[in-house]
Structures are given as structure tokens and as C-alpha cells.
Coordinates of C-alpha atoms in Angstrom, one line a residue:
X1 CA -23.0 24.9 14.9
X2 CA -22.8 22.1 12.3
X3 CA -25.7 19.7 12.3
X4 CA -25.6 16.5 10.3
X5 CA -28.6 14.3 9.2
X6 CA -27.9 10.7 7.9
X7 CA -30.4 8.8 5.7
X8 CA -30.4 5.8 3.3
X9 CA -29.9 3.0 5.8
X10 CA -32.0 -0.2 5.7
X11 CA -32.1 -3.9 5.3
X12 CA -30.3 -5.6 2.3
X13 CA -29.1 -9.0 1.3
X14 CA -25.4 -9.9 1.2
X15 CA -24.0 -8.8 -2.2
X16 CA -26.5 -5.9 -2.4
X17 CA -25.9 -2.1 -2.4
X18 CA -27.0 0.8 -0.3
X19 CA -26.4 4.6 -0.7
X20 CA -26.1 6.6 2.5
X21 CA -26.5 10.4 2.5
X22 CA -25.3 13.0 5.0
X23 CA -26.9 16.4 4.8
X24 CA -25.0 19.1 6.6
X25 CA -26.5 22.5 7.8
X26 CA -24.7 25.3 9.6
X27 CA -21.7 25.0 7.3
X28 CA -21.0 25.7 3.7
X29 CA -18.6 23.1 2.3
X30 CA -17.4 25.6 -0.5
X31 CA -16.4 28.2 1.9
X32 CA -14.5 25.9 4.5
X33 CA -12.0 23.1 4.3
X34 CA -14.0 20.5 6.1
X35 CA -13.4 16.7 6.6
X36 CA -16.6 14.8 6.5
X37 CA -16.7 11.1 7.3
X38 CA -18.6 7.9 7.8
X39 CA -18.2 5.8 10.8
X40 CA -19.9 2.7 12.0
X41 CA -20.5 0.8 15.2
X42 CA -21.6 -2.7 15.4
X43 CA -23.2 -4.1 18.6
X44 CA -20.4 -4.8 21.2
X45 CA -17.8 -3.3 19.1
X46 CA -16.0 0.1 19.1
X47 CA -16.9 2.8 16.6
X48 CA -14.6 2.8 13.6
X49 CA -13.8 5.0 10.7
X50 CA -15.1 3.8 7.3
X51 CA -14.4 6.6 4.9
X52 CA -13.8 10.3 4.9
X53 CA -13.5 13.1 2.3
X54 CA -12.3 16.6 2.2
X55 CA -14.9 19.3 1.2
X56 CA -12.3 21.1 -0.9
X57 CA -9.7 19.1 -2.6
X58 CA -11.6 15.8 -2.4
X59 CA -8.9 13.8 -0.6
X60 CA -10.3 10.5 0.6
X61 CA -9.5 7.9 3.1
X62 CA -11.0 4.3 3.2
X63 CA -10.7 1.7 5.8
X64 CA -9.0 -1.5 4.5
X65 CA -12.3 -3.5 5.2
X66 CA -14.2 -1.4 2.7
X67 CA -11.7 -0.6 0.0
X68 CA -12.8 -1.4 -3.5
X69 CA -16.5 -1.8 -2.3
X70 CA -17.4 1.5 -0.8
X71 CA -17.1 4.9 -2.6
X72 CA -17.4 8.3 -0.8
X73 CA -18.4 11.4 -2.8
X74 CA -19.7 14.9 -2.1
X75 CA -22.0 17.5 -3.6
X76 CA -20.9 20.8 -2.3
X77 CA -23.9 22.6 -3.8
X78 CA -26.1 20.6 -1.5
X79 CA -23.7 20.3 1.4
X80 CA -24.1 16.6 1.3
X81 CA -21.7 13.6 1.4
X82 CA -22.7 10.2 0.0
X83 CA -21.4 6.7 0.8
X84 CA -22.2 4.2 -2.0
X85 CA -21.8 0.8 -0.5
X86 CA -21.5 -2.2 -2.9
X87 CA -21.0 -5.9 -2.4
X88 CA -22.3 -5.6 1.2
X89 CA -21.4 -8.3 3.7
X90 CA -23.1 -9.3 6.9
X91 CA -20.2 -7.9 8.8
X92 CA -20.9 -4.5 7.5
X93 CA -24.1 -4.5 9.6
X94 CA -23.8 -1.6 12.1
X95 CA -25.1 1.9 12.8
X96 CA -23.5 4.3 10.4
X97 CA -22.7 7.7 11.6
X98 CA -21.8 10.9 9.7
X99 CA -19.3 13.4 11.2
X100 CA -17.6 16.7 10.4
X101 CA -14.9 18.9 11.5
X102 CA -12.2 21.2 10.0
X103 CA -9.9 19.3 7.8
X104 CA -6.4 18.7 9.0
X105 CA -5.2 15.2 8.1
X106 CA -7.9 13.1 6.5
X107 CA -6.3 9.8 7.3
X108 CA -5.5 10.5 10.9
X109 CA -8.9 12.2 11.6
X110 CA -10.7 9.4 10.1
X111 CA -8.8 6.5 11.6
X112 CA -8.8 8.0 15.0
X113 CA -12.4 9.5 14.9
X114 CA -11.2 13.1 15.5
X115 CA -14.4 14.8 14.6
X116 CA -16.4 17.3 16.7
X117 CA -19.8 17.2 15.1
X118 CA -21.8 13.9 14.8
X119 CA -25.2 12.8 13.4
X120 CA -27.6 10.6 15.0
X121 CA -26.8 7.5 12.9
X122 CA -28.7 5.2 10.5
X123 CA -29.0 1.5 10.8
X124 CA -27.6 -0.8 8.1
X125 CA -28.4 -4.5 8.3
X126 CA -26.9 -7.0 5.8
X127 CA -28.5 -10.4 5.9
X128 CA -26.7 -13.5 4.8

């Protein structure tokens, strides 16, 4: 069973940066082709895909709203995926979730939230 633990959320002013971490257990990224993604849900809104990455070939997906501001990366030795968030805006405020599943099509999985294992989430608040 895959277990995911997010960390790194917090309060930041608009224009600032945060780095989220997602540590996975119960799976070895190097031995399996996994898709790992970051998703967010703001109050009153549906959960949406932010960015995803393949654990093997590094294929990535970014939502249009975060392109050129967020960077997803992975450290397979630590079974950890990171989301570097720069130039943060108040509309980025949300609970951010990490998720994982076997990799099939990173864009489809990420945009349609096709993931079986989810973390508990970490709050990101961007003040104006």
C-alpha cells in the first residue's frame, strides 16, 4: 500500500515562494513506473490537477495556471517529489494534495485526477 505524506505548506505573501515535499512509502520509484502528482482544492471549488511527474522518464504535466511559476521534480533515492512554487498569487491559496498511481498517461491522469493513493494535504495560504 502506497502512503504519501505532504509537507512544506504555510503562509506566504504574494510574490513569494514555497517548496512542497511529498514523501512516499510502500513503493520504490526506481522499481516502478509511477505517476506522482500535486493537486489543490480551494474552498468551494473542485480539486484540480496542478502538476505531475513520472517516476522513471521524468515526463511532466503542468496546469496552464501554474506554468512558468511552478516546477515539479523528484528524488527517486528518497522516494520524494517536490513542488517548487514561485511568484505565488492569492488565487494559489488551497489545500495541496500529493497523489500517486501507476503511470499510464501523465496528462490525462493529472488533468482528470486519475490517482488511487492520496495524502492528507497541506495548507498553502498566499496573502495579498
